[in-house]
mmCIF file of C-alpha atoms in Angstrom:
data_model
loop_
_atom_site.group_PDB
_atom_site.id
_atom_site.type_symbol
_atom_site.label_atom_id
_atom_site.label_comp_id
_atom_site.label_asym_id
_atom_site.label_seq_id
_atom_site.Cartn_x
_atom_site.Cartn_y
_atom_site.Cartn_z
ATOM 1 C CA UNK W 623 -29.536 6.359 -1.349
ATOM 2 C CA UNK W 624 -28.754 5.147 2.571
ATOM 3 C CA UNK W 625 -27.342 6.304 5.607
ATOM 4 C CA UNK W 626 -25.181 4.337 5.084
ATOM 5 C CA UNK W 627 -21.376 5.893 4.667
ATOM 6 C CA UNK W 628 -19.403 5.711 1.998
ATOM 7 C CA UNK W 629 -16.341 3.275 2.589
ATOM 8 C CA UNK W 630 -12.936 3.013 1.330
ATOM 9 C CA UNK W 631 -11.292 -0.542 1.599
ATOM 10 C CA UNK W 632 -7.416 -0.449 1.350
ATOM 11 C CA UNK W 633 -5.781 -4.278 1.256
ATOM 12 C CA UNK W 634 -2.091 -3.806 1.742
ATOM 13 C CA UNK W 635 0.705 -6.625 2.617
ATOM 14 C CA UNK W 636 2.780 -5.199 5.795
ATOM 15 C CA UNK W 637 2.726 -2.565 8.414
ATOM 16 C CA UNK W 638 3.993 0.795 6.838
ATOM 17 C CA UNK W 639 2.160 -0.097 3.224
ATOM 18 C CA UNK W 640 -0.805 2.008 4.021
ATOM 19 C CA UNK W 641 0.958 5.307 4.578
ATOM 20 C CA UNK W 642 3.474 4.869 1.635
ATOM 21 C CA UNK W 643 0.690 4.423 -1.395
ATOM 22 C CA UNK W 644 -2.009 4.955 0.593
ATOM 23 C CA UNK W 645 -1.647 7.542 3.245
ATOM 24 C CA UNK W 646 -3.146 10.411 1.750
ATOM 25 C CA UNK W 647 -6.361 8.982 0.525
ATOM 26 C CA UNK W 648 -6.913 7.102 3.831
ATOM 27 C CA UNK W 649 -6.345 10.581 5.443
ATOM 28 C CA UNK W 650 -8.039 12.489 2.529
ATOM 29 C CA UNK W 651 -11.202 10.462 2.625
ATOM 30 C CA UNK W 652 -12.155 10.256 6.275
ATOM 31 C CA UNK W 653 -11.530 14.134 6.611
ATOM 32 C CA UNK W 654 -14.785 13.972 4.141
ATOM 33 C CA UNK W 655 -16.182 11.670 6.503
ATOM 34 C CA UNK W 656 -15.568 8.840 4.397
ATOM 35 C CA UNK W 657 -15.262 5.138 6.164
ATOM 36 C CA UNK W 658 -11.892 4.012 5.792
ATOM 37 C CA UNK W 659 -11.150 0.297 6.286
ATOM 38 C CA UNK W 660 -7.421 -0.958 6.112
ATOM 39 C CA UNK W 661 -6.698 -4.623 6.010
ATOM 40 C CA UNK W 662 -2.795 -5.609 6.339
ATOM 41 C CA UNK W 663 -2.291 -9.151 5.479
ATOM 42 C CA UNK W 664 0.551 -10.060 7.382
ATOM 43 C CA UNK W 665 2.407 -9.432 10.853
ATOM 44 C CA UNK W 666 5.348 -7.740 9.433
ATOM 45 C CA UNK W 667 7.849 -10.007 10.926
ATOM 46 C CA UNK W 668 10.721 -10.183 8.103
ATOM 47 C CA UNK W 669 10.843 -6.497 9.127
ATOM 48 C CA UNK W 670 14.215 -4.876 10.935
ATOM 49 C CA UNK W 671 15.108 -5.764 14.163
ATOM 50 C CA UNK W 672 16.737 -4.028 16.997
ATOM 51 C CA UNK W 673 20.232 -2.055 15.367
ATOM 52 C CA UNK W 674 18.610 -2.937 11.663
ATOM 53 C CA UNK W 675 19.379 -6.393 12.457
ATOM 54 C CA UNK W 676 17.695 -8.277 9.484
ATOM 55 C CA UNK W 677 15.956 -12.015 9.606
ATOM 56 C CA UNK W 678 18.525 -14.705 10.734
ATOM 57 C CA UNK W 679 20.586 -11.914 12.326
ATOM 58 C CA UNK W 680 21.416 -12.342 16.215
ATOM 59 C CA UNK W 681 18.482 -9.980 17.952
ATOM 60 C CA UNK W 682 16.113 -10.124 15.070
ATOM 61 C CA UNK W 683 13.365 -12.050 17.086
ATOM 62 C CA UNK W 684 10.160 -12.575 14.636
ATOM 63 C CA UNK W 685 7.634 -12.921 17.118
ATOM 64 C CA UNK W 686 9.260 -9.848 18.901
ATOM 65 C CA UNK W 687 8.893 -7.547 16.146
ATOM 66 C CA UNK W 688 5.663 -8.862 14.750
ATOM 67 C CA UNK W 689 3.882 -7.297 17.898
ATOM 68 C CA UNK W 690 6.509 -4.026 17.336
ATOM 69 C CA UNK W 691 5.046 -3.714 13.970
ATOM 70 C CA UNK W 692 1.690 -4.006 15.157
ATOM 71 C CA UNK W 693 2.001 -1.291 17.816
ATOM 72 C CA UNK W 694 3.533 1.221 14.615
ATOM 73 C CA UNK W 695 0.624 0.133 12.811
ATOM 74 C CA UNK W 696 -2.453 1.247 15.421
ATOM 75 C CA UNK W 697 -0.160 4.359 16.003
ATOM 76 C CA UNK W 698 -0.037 5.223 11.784
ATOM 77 C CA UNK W 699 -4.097 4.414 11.587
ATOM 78 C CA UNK W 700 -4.838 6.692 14.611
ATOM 79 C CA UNK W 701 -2.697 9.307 12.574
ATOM 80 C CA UNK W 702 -4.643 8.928 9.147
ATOM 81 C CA UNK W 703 -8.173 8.638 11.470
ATOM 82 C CA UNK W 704 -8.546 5.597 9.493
ATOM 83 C CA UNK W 705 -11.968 3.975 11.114
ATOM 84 C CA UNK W 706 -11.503 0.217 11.145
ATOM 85 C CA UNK W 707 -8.412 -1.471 11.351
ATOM 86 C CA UNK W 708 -8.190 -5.397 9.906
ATOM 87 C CA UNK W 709 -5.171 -7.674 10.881
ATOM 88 C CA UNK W 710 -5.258 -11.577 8.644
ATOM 89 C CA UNK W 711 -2.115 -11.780 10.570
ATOM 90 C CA UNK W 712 -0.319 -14.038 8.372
ATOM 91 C CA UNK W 713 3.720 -14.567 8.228
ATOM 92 C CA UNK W 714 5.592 -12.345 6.403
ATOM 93 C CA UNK W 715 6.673 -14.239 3.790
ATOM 94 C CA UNK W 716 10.020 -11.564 3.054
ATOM 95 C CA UNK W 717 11.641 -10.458 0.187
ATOM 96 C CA UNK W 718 11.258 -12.450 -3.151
ATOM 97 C CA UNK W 719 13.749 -15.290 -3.076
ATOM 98 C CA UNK W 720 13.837 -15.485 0.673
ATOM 99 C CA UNK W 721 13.971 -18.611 2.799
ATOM 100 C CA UNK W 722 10.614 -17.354 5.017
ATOM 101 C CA UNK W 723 9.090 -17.447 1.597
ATOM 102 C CA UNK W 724 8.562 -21.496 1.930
ATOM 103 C CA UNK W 725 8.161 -21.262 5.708
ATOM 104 C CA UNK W 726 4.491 -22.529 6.437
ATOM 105 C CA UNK W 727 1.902 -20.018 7.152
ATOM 106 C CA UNK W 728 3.715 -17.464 5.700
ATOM 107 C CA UNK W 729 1.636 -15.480 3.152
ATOM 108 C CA UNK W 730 3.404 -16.812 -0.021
ATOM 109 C CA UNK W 731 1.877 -20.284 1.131
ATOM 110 C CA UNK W 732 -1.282 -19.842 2.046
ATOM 111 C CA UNK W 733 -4.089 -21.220 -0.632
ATOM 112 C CA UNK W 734 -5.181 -17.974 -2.218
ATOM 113 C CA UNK W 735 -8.216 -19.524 -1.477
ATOM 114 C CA UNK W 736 -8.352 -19.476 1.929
ATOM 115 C CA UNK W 737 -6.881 -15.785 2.292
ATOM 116 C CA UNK W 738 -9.692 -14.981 0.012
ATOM 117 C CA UNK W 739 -12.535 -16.421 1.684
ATOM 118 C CA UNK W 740 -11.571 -14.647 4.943
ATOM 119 C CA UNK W 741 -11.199 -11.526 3.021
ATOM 120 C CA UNK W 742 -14.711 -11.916 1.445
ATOM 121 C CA UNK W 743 -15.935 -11.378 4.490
ATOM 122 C CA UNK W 744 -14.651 -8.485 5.426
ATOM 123 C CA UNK W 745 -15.806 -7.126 2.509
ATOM 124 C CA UNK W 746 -19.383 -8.285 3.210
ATOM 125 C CA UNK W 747 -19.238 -6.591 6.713
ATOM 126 C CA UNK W 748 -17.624 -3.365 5.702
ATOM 127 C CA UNK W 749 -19.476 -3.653 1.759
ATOM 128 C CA UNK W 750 -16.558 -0.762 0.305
ATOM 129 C CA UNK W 751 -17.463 1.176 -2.228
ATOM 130 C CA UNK W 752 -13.939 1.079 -3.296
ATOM 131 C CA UNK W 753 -11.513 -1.015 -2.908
ATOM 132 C CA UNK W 754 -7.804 -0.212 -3.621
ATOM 133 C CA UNK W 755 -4.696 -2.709 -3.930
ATOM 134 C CA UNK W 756 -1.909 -3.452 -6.070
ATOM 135 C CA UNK W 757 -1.436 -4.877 -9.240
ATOM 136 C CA UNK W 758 -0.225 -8.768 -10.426
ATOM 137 C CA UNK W 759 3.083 -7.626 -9.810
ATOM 138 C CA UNK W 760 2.408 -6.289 -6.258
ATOM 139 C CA UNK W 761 3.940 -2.761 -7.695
ATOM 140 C CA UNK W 762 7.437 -4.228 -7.762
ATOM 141 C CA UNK W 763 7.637 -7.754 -7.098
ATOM 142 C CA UNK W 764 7.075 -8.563 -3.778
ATOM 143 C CA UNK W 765 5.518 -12.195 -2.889
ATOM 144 C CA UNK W 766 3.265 -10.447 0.040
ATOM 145 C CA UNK W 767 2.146 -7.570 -2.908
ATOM 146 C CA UNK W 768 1.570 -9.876 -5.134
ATOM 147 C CA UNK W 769 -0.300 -12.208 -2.625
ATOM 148 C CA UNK W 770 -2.751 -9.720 -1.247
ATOM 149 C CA UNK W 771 -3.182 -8.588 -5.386
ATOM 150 C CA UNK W 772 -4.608 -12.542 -5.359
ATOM 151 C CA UNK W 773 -6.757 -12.832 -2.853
ATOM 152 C CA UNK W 774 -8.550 -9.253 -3.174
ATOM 153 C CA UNK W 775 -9.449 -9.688 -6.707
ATOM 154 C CA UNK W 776 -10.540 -13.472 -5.922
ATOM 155 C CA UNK W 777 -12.168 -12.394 -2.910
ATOM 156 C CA UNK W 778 -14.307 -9.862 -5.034
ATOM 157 C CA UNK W 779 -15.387 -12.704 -7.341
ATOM 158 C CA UNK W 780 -16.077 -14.508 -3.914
ATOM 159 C CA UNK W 781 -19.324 -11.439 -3.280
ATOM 160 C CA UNK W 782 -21.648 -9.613 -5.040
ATOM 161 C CA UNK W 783 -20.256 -6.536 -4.570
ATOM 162 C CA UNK W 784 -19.618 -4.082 -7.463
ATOM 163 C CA UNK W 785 -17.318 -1.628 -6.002
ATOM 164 C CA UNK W 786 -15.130 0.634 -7.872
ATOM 165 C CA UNK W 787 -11.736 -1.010 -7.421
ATOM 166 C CA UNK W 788 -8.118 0.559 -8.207
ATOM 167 C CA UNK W 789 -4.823 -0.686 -8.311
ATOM 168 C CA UNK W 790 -1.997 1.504 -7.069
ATOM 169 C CA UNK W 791 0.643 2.784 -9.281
ATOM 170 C CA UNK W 792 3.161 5.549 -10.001
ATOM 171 C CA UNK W 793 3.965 7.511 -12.782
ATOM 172 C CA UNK W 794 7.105 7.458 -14.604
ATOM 173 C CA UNK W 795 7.834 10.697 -14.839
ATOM 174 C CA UNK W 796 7.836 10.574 -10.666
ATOM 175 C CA UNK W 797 9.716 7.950 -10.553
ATOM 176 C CA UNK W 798 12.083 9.334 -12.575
ATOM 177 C CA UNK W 799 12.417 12.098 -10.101
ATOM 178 C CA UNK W 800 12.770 9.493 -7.333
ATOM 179 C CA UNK W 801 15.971 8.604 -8.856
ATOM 180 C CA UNK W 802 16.648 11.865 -8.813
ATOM 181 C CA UNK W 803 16.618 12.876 -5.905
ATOM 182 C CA UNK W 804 17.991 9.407 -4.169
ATOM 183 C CA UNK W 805 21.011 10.514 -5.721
ATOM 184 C CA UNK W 806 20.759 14.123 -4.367
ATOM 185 C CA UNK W 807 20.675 12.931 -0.906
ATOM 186 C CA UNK W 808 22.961 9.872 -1.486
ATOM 187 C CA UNK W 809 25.774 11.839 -3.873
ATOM 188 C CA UNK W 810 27.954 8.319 -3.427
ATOM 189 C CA UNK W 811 25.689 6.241 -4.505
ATOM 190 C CA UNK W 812 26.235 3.797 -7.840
ATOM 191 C CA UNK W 813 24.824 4.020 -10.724
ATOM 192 C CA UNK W 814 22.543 0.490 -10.534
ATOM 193 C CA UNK W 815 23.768 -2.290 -13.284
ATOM 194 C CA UNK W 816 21.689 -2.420 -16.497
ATOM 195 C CA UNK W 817 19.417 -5.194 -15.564
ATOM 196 C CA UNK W 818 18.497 -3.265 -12.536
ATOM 197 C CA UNK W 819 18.175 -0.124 -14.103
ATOM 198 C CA UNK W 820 16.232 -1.766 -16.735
ATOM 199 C CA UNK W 821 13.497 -3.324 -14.082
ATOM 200 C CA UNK W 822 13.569 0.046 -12.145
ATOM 201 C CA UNK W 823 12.312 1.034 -15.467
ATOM 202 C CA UNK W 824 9.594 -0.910 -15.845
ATOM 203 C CA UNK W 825 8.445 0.131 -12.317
ATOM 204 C CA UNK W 826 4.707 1.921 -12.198
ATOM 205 C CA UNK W 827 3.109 3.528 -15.740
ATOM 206 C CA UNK W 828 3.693 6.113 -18.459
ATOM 207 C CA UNK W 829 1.830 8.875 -17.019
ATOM 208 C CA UNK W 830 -1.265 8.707 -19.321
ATOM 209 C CA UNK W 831 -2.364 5.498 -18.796
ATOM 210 C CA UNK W 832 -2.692 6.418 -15.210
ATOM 211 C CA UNK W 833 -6.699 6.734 -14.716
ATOM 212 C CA UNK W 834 -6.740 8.435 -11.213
ATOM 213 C CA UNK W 835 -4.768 11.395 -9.750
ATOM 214 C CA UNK W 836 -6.258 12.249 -6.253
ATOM 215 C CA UNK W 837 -4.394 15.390 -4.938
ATOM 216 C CA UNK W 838 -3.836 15.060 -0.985
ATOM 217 C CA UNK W 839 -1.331 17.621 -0.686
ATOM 218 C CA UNK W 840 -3.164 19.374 2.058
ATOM 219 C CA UNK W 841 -2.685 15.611 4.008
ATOM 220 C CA UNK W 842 0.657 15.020 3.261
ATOM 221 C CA UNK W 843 1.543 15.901 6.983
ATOM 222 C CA UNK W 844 -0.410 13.341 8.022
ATOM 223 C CA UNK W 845 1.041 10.814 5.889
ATOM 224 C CA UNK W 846 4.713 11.789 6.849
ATOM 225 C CA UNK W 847 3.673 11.456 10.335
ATOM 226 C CA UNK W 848 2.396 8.100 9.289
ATOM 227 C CA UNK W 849 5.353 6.553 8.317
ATOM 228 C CA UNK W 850 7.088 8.513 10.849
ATOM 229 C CA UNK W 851 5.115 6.201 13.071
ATOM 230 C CA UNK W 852 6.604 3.370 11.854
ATOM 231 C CA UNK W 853 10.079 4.057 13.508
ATOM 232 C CA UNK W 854 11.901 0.776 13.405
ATOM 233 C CA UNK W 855 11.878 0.910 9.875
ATOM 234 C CA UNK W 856 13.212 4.113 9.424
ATOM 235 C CA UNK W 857 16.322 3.000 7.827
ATOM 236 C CA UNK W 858 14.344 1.449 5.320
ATOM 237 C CA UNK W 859 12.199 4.491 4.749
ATOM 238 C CA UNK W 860 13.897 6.779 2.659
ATOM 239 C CA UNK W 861 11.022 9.344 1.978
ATOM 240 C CA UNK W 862 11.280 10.478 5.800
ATOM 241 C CA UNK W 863 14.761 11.986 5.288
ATOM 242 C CA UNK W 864 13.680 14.702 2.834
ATOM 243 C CA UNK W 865 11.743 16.821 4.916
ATOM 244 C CA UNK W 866 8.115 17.294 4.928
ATOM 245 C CA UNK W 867 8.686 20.183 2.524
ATOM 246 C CA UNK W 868 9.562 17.704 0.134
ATOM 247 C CA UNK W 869 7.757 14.820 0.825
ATOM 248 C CA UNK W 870 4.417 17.305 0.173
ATOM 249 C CA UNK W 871 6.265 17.856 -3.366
ATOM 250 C CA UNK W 872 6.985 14.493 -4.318
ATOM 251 C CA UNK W 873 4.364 12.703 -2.528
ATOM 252 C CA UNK W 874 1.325 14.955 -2.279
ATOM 253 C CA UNK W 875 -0.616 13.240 -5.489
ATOM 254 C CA UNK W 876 -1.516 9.241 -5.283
ATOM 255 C CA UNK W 877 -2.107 7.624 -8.649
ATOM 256 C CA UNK W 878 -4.494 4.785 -9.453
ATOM 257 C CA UNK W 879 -5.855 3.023 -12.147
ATOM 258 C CA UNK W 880 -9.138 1.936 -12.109
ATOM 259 C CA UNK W 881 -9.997 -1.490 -12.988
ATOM 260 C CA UNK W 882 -13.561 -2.113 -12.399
ATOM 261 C CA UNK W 883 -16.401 0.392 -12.131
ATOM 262 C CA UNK W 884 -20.378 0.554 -12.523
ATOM 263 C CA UNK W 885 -20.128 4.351 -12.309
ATOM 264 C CA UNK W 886 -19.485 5.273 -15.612
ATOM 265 C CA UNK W 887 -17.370 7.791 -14.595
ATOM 266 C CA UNK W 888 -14.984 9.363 -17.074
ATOM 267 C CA UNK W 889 -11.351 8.977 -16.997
ATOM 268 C CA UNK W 890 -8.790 10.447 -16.093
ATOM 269 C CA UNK W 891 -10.702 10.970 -12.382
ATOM 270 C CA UNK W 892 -9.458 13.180 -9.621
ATOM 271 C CA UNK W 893 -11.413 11.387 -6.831
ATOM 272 C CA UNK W 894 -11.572 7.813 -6.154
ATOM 273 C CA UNK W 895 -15.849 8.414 -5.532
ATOM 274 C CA UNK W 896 -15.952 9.722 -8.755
ATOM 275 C CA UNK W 897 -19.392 8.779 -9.424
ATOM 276 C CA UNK W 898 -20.686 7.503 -6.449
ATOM 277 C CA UNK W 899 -21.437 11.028 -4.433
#
């Protein structure tokens, strides 16, 4: 044993990631005095503009709302007390299928590499007990998910570090409540094709092959006011318009799976230090 604390790592892709999967452990964890490190791998910039203006719109500056972003960011970590705040700062590389996706220096192009290796030593610095990200699908496709997937699990083969590491998911049966309730609050709202219904399907995991539940009901304040923080996304934020009510309802237990771990900890787990403390 050290003095040393114990630290939760949290890779994400864009401002606003760590309070929607993350936001209640980050909170959770450094109410128990936990360090929590959160490294966002890009500036946000394919974000809204002014209005909602999108990128390529008249007013939607990138540079402009880069530094926005940024600002919404420090204001969501001083909300979840998360301790250390790490920007890579690369491009936002957009949705899949997006022009910025080619642009150079956005995420999608950089060597994975090269993200890795300055990853790899942030982990060496920080040396997380945990580390959490998302899965080779980046949760549901997106090139800057998928990206920062890459370069965290190359940048773990980069140390010798043997932290627990989880991917973030959700469980079907929530997501089938989602739906739900997307429809409740937007009654006009179609019924999506078959081929999108069919890949909303396939979003997150049957419910027992999740391995980690980690109830933060009791922060789920914290991470409403989170994303709350992250105002000039709002209209891409649909979880803000229930109420915290229901946002604590839907939203108060984050699911993981764990895939890597010298604990020998038994699964399912109810705490991502299962093990370790």
């Amino acid at each position: 044993m050290t003095d040393r604390p114990l630290t939760l790592m949290a890779v994400h892709a864009h401002p606003d990631d760590e309070a929607t999967g993350t936001g209640g452990v980050l909170a959770r964890y450094a109410a128990e005095g936990v360090r929590t490190v959160l490294v966002t791998c890009t500036d946000g910039r394919c974000g809204d503009g002014p209005g909602g203006s999108k990128p390529g719109d008249p007013g939607h500056d990138p540079a402009t709302i880069a530094l926005m972003r940024r600002q919404e960011l420090e204001a969501s970590c001083a909300v979840l007390k998360v301790s250390d705040l790490e920007m890579l700062d690369y491009a936002d590389s957009g949705m899949m299928g997006w022009p910025s996706n080619d642009a150079p220096g956005s995420f999608w192009q950089t060597p994975v590499e090269e993200g890795a290796a300055r990853l790899a030593e942030l982990m060496r610095h920080y040396r997380p007990d945990v580390v959490v990200t998302y899965d080779e699908n980046g949760f549901y496709g997106h090139p800057d998910h998928i990206q920062a997937h890459r370069i965290t699990m190359a940048a773990l083969e980069m140390t010798e570090l043997t932290p627990k590491v989880y991917w973030t998911t959700m469980p079907r049966s929530i997501m089938q409540r989602f739906g739900e309730i997307m429809r409740e609050f937007h009654e006009d709202m179609p019924e999506p094709d078959p081929a999108e219904a069919a890949a909303i399907a396939k979003i997150g995991l049957p419910d027992d092959e999740i391995t980690t539940w980690v109830d933060s009901t009791a922060f789920s304040g914290q991470k409403f006011d989170a994303l709350a923080a992250h105002a000039s996304q709002g209209e891409n934020i649909f979880f803000l318009r229930m109420g915290k009510e229901r946002f604590a309802e839907l939203m108060g237990m984050e699911t993981f799976v764990r895939v890597k771990d010298a604990t020998g900890a038994a699964v399912p787990e109810n705490d991502l230090f299962a093990g370790l403390r």
